[in-house]
PDB file of C-alpha atoms in Angstrom:
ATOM      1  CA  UNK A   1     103.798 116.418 129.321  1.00 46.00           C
ATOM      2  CA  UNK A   2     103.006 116.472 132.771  1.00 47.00           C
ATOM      3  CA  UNK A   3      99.930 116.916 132.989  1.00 46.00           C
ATOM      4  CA  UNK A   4      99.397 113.575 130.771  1.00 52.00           C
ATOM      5  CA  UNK A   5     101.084 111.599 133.452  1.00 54.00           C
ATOM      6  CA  UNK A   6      99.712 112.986 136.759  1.00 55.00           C
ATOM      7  CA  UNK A   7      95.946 114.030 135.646  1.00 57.00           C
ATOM      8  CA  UNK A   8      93.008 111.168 135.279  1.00 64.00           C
ATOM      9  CA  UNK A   9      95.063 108.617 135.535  1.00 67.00           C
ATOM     10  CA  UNK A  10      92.874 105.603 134.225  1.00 71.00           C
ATOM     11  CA  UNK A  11      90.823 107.704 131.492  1.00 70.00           C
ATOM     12  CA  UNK A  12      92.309 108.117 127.813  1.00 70.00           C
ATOM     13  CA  UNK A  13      94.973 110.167 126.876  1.00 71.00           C
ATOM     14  CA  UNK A  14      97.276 111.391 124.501  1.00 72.00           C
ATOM     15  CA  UNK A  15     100.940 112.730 123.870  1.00 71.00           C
ATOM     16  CA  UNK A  16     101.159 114.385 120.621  1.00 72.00           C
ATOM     17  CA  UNK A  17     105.226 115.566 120.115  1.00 69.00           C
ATOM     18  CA  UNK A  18     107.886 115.461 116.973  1.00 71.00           C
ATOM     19  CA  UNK A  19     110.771 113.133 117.246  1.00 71.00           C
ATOM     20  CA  UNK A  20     112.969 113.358 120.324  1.00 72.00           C
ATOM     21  CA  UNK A  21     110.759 115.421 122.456  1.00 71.00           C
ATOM     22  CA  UNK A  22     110.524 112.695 125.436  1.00 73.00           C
ATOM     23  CA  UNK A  23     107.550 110.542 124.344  1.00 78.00           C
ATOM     24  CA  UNK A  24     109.431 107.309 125.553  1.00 80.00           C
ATOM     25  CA  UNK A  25     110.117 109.035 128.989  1.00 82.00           C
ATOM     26  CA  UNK A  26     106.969 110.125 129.066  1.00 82.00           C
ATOM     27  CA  UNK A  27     105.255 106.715 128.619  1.00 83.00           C
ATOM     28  CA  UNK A  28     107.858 105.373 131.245  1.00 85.00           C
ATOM     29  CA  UNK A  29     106.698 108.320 133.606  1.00 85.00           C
ATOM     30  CA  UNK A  30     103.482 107.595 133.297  1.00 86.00           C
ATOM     31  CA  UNK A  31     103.957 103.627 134.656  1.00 86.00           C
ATOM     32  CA  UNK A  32     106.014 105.151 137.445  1.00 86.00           C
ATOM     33  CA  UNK A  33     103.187 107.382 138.348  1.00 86.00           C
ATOM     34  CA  UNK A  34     100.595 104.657 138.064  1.00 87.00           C
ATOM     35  CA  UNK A  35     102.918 102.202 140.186  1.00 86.00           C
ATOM     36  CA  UNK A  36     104.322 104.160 142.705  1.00 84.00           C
ATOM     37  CA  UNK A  37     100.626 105.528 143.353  1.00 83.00           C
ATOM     38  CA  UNK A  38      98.730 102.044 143.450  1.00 83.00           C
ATOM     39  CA  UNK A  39      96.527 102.338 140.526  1.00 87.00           C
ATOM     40  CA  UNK A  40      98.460  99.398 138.950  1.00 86.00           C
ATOM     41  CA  UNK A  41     101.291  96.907 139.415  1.00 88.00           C
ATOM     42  CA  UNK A  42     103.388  96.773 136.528  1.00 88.00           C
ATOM     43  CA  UNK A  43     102.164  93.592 135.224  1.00 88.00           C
ATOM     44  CA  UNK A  44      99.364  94.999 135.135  1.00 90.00           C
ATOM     45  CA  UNK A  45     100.527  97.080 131.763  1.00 89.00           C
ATOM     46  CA  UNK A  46     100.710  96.117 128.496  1.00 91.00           C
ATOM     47  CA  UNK A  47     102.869  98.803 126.263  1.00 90.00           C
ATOM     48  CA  UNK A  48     102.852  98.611 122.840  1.00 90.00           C
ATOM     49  CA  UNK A  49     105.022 100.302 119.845  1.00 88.00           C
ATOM     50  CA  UNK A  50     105.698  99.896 116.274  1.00 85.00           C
ATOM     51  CA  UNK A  51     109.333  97.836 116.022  1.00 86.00           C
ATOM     52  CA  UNK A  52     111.180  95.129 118.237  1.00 88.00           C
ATOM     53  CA  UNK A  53     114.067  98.144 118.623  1.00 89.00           C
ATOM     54  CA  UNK A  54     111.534 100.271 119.663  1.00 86.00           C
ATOM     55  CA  UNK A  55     109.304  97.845 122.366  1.00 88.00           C
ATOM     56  CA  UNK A  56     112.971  97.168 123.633  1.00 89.00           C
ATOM     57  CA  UNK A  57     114.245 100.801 124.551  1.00 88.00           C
ATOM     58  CA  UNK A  58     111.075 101.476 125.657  1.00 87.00           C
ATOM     59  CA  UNK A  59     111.186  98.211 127.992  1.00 88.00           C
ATOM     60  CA  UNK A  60     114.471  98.892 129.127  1.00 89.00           C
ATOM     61  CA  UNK A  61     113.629 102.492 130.375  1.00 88.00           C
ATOM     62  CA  UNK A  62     110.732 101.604 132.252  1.00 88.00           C
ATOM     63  CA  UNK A  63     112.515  99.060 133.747  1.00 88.00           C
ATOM     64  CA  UNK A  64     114.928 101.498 135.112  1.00 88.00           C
ATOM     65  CA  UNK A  65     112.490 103.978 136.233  1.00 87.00           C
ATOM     66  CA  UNK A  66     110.684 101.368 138.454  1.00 87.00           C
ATOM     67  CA  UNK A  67     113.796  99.784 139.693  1.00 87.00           C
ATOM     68  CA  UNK A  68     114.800 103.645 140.672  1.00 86.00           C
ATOM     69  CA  UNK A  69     111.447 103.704 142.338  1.00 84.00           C
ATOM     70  CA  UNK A  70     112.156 100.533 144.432  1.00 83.00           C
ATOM     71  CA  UNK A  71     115.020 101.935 145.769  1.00 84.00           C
ATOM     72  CA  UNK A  72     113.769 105.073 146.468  1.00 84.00           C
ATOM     73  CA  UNK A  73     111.121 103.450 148.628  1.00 80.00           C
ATOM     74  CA  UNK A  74     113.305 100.556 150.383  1.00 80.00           C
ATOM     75  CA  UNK A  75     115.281 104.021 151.515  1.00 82.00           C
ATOM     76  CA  UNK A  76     112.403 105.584 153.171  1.00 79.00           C
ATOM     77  CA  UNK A  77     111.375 102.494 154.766  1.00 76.00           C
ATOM     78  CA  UNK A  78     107.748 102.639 152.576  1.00 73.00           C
ATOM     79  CA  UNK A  79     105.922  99.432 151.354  1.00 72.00           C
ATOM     80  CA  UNK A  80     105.721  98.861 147.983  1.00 68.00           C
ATOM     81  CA  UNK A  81     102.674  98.223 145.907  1.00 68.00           C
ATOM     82  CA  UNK A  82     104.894  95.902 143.704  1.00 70.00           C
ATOM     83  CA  UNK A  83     107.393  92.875 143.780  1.00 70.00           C
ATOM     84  CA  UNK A  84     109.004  93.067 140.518  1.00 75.00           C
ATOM     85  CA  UNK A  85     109.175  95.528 137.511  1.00 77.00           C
ATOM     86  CA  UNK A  86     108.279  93.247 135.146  1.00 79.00           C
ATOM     87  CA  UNK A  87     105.846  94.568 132.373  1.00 81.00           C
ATOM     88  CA  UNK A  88     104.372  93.589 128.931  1.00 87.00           C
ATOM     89  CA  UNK A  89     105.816  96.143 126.195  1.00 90.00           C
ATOM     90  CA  UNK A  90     105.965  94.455 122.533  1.00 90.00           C
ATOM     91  CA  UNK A  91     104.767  95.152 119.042  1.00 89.00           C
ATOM     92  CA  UNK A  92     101.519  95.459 117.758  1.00 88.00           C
ATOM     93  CA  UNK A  93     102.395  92.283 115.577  1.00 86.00           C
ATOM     94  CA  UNK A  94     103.504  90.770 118.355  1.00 88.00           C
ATOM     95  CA  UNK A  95     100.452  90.766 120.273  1.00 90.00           C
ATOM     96  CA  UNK A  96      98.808  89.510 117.561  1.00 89.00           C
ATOM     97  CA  UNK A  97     100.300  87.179 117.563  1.00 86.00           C
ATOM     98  CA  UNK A  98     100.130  86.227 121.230  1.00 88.00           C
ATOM     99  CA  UNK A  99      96.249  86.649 120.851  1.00 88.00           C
ATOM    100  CA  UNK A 100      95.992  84.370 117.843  1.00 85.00           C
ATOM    101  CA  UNK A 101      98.362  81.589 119.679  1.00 84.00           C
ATOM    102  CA  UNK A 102      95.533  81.859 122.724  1.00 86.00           C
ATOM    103  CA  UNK A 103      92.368  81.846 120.486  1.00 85.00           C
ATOM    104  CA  UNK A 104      93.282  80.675 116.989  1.00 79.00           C
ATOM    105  CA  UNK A 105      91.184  77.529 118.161  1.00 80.00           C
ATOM    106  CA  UNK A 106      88.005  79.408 117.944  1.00 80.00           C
ATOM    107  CA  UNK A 107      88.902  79.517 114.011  1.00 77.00           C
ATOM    108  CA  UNK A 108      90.154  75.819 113.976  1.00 75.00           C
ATOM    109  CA  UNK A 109      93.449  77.367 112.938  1.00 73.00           C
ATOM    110  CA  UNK A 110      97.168  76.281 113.675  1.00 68.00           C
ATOM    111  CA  UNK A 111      98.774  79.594 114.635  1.00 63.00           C
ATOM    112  CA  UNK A 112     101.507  78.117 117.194  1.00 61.00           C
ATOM    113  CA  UNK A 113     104.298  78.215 114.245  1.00 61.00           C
ATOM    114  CA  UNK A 114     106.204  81.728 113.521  1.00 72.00           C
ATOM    115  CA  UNK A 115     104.677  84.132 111.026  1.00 76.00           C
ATOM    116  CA  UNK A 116     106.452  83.855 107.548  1.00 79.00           C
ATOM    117  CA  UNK A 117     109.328  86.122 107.104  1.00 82.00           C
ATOM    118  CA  UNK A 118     109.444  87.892 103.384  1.00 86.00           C
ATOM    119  CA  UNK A 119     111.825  85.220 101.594  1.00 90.00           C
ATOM    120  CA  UNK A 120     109.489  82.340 102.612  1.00 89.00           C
ATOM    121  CA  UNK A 121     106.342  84.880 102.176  1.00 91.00           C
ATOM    122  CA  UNK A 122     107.335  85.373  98.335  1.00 92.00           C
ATOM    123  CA  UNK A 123     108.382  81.918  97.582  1.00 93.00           C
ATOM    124  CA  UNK A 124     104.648  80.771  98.567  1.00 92.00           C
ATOM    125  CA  UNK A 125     102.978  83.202  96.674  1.00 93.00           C
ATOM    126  CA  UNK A 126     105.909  82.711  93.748  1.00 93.00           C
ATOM    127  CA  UNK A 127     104.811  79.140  94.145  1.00 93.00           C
ATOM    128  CA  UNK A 128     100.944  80.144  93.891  1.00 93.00           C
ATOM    129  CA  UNK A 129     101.606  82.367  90.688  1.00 92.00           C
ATOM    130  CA  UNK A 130     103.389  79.631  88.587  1.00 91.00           C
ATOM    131  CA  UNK A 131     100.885  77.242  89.097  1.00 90.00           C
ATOM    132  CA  UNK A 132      97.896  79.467  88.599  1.00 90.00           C
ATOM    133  CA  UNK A 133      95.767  77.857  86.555  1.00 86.00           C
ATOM    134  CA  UNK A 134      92.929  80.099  85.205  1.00 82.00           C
ATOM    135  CA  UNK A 135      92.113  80.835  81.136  1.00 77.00           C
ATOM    136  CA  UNK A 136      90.423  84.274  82.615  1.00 72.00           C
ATOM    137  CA  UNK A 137      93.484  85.919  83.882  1.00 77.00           C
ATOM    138  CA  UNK A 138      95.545  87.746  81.891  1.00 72.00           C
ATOM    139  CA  UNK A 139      98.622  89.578  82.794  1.00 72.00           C
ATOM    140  CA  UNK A 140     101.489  91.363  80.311  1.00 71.00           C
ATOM    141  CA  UNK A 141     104.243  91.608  83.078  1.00 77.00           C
ATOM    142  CA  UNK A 142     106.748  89.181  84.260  1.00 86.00           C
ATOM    143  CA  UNK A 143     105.950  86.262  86.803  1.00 88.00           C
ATOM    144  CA  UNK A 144     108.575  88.414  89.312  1.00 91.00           C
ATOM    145  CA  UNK A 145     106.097  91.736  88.727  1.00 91.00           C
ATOM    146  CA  UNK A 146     102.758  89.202  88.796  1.00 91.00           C
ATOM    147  CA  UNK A 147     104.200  87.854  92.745  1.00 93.00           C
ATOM    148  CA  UNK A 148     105.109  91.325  93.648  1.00 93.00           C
ATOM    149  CA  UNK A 149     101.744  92.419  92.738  1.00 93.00           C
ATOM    150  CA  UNK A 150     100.024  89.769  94.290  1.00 93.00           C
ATOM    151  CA  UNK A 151     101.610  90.151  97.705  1.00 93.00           C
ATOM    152  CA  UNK A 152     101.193  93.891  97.620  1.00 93.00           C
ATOM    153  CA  UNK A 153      97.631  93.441  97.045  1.00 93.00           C
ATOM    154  CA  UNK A 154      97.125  90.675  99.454  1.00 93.00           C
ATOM    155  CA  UNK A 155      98.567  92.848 102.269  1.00 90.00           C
ATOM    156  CA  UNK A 156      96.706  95.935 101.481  1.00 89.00           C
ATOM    157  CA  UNK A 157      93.468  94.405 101.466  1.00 90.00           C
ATOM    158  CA  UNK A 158      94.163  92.079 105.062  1.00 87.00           C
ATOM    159  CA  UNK A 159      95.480  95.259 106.392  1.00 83.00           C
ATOM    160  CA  UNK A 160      92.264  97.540 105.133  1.00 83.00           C
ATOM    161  CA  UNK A 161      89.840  94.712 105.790  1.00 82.00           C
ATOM    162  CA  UNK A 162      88.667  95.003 102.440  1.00 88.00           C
ATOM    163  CA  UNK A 163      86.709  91.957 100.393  1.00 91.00           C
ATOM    164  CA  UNK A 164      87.612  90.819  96.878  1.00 93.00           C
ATOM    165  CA  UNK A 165      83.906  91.604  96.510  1.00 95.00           C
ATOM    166  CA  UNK A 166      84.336  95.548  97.350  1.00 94.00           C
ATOM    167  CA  UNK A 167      87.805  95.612  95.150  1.00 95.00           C
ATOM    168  CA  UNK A 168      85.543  94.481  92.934  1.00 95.00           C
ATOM    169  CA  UNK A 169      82.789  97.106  92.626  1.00 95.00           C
ATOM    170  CA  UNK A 170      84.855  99.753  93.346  1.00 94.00           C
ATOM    171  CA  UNK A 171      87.295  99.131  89.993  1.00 94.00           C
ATOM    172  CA  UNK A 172      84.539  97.903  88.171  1.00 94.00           C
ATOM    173  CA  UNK A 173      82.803 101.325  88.603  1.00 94.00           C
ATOM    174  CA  UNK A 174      86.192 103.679  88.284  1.00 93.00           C
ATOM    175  CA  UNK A 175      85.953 101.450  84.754  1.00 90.00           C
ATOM    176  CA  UNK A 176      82.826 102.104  84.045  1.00 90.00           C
ATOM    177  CA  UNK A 177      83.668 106.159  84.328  1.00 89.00           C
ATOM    178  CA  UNK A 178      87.022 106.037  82.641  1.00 88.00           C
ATOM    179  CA  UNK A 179      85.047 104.011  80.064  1.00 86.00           C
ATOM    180  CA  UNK A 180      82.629 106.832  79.520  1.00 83.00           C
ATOM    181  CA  UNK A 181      85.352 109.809  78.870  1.00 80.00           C
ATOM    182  CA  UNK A 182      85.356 111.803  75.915  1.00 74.00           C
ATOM    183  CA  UNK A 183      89.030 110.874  74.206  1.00 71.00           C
ATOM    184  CA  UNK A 184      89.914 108.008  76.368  1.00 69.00           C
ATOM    185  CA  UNK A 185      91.123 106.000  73.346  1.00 69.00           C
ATOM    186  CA  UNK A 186      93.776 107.903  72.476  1.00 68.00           C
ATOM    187  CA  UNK A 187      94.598 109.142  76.421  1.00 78.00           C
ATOM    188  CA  UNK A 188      97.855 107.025  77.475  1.00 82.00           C
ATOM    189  CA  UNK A 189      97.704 107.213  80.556  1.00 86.00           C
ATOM    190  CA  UNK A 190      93.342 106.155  81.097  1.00 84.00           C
ATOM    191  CA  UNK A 191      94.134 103.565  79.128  1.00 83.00           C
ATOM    192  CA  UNK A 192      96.969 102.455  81.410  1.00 86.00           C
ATOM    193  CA  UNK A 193      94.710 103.020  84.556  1.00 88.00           C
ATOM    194  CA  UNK A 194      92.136 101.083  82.965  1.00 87.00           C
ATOM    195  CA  UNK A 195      94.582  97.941  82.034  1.00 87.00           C
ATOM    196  CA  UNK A 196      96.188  98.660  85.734  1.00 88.00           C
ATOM    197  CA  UNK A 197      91.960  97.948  87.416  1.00 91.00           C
ATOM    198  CA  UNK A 198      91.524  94.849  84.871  1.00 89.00           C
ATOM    199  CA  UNK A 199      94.112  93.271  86.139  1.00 88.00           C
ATOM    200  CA  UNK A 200      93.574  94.024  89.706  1.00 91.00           C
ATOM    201  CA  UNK A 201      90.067  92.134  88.961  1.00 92.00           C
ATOM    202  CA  UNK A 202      91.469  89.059  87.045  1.00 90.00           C
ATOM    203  CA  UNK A 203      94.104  89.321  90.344  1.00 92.00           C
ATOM    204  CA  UNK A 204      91.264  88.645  92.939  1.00 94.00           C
ATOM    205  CA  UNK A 205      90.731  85.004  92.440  1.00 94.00           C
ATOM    206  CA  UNK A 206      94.272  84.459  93.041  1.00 94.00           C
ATOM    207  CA  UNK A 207      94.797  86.606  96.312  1.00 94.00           C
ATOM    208  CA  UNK A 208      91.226  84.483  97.688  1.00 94.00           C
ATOM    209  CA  UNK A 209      93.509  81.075  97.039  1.00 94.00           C
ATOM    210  CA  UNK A 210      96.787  82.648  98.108  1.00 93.00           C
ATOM    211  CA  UNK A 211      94.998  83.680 101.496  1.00 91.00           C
ATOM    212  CA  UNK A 212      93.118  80.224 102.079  1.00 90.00           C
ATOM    213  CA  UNK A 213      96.263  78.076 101.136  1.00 88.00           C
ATOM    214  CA  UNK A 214      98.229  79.982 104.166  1.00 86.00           C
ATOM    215  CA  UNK A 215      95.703  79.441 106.856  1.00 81.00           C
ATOM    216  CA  UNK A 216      94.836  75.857 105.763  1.00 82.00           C
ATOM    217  CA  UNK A 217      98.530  74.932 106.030  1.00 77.00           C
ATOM    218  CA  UNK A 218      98.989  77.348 109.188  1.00 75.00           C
ATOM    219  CA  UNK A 219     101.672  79.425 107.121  1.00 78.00           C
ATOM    220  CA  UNK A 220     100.447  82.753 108.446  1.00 81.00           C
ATOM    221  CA  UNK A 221     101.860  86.394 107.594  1.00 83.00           C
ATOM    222  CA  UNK A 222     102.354  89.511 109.793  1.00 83.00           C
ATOM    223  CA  UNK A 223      99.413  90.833 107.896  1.00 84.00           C
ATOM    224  CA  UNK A 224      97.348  87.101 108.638  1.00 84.00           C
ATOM    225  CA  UNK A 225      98.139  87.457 112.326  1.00 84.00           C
ATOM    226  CA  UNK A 226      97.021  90.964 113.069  1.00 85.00           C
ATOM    227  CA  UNK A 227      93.427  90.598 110.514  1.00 86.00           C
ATOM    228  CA  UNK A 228      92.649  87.085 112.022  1.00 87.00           C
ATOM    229  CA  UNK A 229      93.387  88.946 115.480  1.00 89.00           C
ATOM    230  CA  UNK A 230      91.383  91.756 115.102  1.00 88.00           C
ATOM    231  CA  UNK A 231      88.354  89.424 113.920  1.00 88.00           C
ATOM    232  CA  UNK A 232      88.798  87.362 117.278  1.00 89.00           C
ATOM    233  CA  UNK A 233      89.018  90.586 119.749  1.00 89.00           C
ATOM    234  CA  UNK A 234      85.920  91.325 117.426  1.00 87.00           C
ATOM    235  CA  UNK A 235      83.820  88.828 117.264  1.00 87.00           C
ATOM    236  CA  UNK A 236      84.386  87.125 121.014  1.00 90.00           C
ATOM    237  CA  UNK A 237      83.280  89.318 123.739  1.00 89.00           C
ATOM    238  CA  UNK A 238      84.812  87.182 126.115  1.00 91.00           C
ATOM    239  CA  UNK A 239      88.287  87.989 124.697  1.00 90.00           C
ATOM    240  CA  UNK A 240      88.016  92.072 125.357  1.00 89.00           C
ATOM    241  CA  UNK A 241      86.988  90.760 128.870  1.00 91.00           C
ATOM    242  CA  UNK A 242      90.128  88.407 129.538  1.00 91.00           C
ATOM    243  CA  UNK A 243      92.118  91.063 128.289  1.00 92.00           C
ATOM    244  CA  UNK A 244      91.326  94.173 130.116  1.00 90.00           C
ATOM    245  CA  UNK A 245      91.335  92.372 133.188  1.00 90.00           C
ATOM    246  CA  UNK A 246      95.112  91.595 132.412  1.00 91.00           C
ATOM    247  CA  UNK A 247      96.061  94.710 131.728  1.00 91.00           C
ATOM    248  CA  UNK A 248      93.528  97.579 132.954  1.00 89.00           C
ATOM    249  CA  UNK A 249      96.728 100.182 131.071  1.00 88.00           C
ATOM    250  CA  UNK A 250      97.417 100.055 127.854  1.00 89.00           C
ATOM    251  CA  UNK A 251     100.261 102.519 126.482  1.00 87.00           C
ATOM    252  CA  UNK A 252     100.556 102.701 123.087  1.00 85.00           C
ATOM    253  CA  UNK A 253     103.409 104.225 121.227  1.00 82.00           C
ATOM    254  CA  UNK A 254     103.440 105.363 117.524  1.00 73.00           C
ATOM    255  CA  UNK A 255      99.727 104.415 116.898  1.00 70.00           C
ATOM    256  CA  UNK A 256      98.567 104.377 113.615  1.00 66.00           C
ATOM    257  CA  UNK A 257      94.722 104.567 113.108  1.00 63.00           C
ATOM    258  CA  UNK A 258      95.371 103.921 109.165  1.00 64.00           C
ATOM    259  CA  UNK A 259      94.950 100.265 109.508  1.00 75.00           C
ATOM    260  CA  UNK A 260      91.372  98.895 110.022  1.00 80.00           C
ATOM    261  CA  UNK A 261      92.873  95.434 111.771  1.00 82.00           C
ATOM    262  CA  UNK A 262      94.860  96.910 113.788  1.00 83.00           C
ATOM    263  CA  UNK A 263      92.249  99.566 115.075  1.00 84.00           C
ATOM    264  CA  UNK A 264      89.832  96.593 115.577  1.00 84.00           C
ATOM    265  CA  UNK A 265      92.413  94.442 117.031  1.00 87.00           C
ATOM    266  CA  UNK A 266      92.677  96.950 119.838  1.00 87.00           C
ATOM    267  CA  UNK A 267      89.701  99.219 120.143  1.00 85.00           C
ATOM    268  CA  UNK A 268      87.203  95.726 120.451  1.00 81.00           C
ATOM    269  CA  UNK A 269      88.731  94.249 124.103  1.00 84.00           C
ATOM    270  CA  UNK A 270      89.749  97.913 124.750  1.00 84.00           C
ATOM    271  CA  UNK A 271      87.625 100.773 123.687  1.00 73.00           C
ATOM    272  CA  UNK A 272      90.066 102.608 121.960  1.00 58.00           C
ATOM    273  CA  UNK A 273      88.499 104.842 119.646  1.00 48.00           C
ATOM    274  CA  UNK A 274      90.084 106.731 116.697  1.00 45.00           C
ATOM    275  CA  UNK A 275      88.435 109.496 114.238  1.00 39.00           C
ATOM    276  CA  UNK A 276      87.236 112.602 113.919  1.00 32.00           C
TER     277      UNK A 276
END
């Protein structure tokens, strides 16, 4: 742990520990060290975690640990590099959102309204289902199972940055190879698998007008915010550049390189890199 907060202090690194080990404290050592030693002011730092609860504690403890360091220096008489302990921890969804409210524009997109909570999220796309009108798509489940569906798949593919064109030729080939098995007719559960990809297909239409009716009418999703963000950070160089010179630290808790926006959301302005 220490060496993570006193060694290299602007180059990448990482804290890698199981639940209640001291990752918060860590993080909020890390700021102090940075502060107290002039590399940054706390403004300067833009912290970012998974849940409000979380961006909150972890707010609240840095907080303390700087306003310890104030007095700590007023007592020996030493200047500080700082005049309040003010810093930028929030959510990753969040910051989405706060990039999207700066640079939505560039889209000609409204984002300045609140994302959709899930009551308001599944009465637009219950609203989308029932008046679906298309004689190619055919689905045996309720309209209740048909919104469900719909909104899982929506969210998977904004959050994978996936096209309806790759859902496409991907289920259209796992088809294809299902099709092509010795036995399949009388196989329950390929024919279920098969039914489950057709209607994943006849879906796609729908999710493309589901998508477009929420950013033509600015009603925008979590999962909206953080894809449309990561395709500004992305595709404006001059974002990643307004950015970093904000906030030349970024801490991030919890990080989770499984979704493609939110890995392009950050490592575009930032050069964070994931993989192998």
């Amino acid at each position: 742990m220490i060496i993570s907060i006193t060694s290299n202090p602007l180059e990448p690194a990482v804290v890698i520990a199981g639940a209640g080990s001291g990752k918060t404290e860590t993080m909020a050592a890390r700021v102090v060290y940075l502060v107290a030693n002039g590399f940054v002011r706390p403004d300067q730092i833009l912290g970012l975690t998974l849940t409000r609860k979380a961006a909150g504690e972890l707010n609240m403890r840095i907080r303390k640990r700087l306003r310890q360091l104030q007095e700590a220096l007023d007592k020996k008489g030493a200047p500080r590099t700082f005049a309040n302990v003010d810093t930028s921890v929030t959510t990753y969804h969040s910051y989405a959102g706060r990039l999207l409210s700066d640079h939505a524009i560039r889209f000609g997109i409204d984002a300045d309204s609140q994302p959709l909570g899930e009551a308001a999220l599944w009465m637009l796309a219950n609203r989308v289902v029932r008046e679906w009108d298309d004689e190619n798509f055919t689905h045996e489940s309720s309209v209740k199972t048909v919104v469900e569906d719909l909104l899982g798949l929506t969210s998977t593919a904004l959050e994978h940055q996936v096209t309806s064109a790759q859902i496409r030729a991907v289920d259209e080939s796992l088809i294809e190879q299902l099709s092509a098995l010795e036995g399949r007719k009388s196989n329950k559960e390929v024919r279920d698998v098969i039914q489950t990809l057709q209607q994943r297909i006849a879906m796609l239409p729908m999710m493309e007008h589901f998508i477009d009716v929420r950013r033509r009418g600015g009603e925008l999703s979590f999962d909206d915010q953080i894809a449309l963000a990561a395709d500004i950070a992305q595709n404006f160089p001059d974002v990643g550049v307004l950015e970093r010179g904000k906030y030349p630290v970024v801490l991030l808790d919890e990080y989770q390189d499984t979704s493609q926006s939110q890995v392009r959301m950050l490592s575009s302005p930032f050069g964070i890199v994931t993989g192998k």
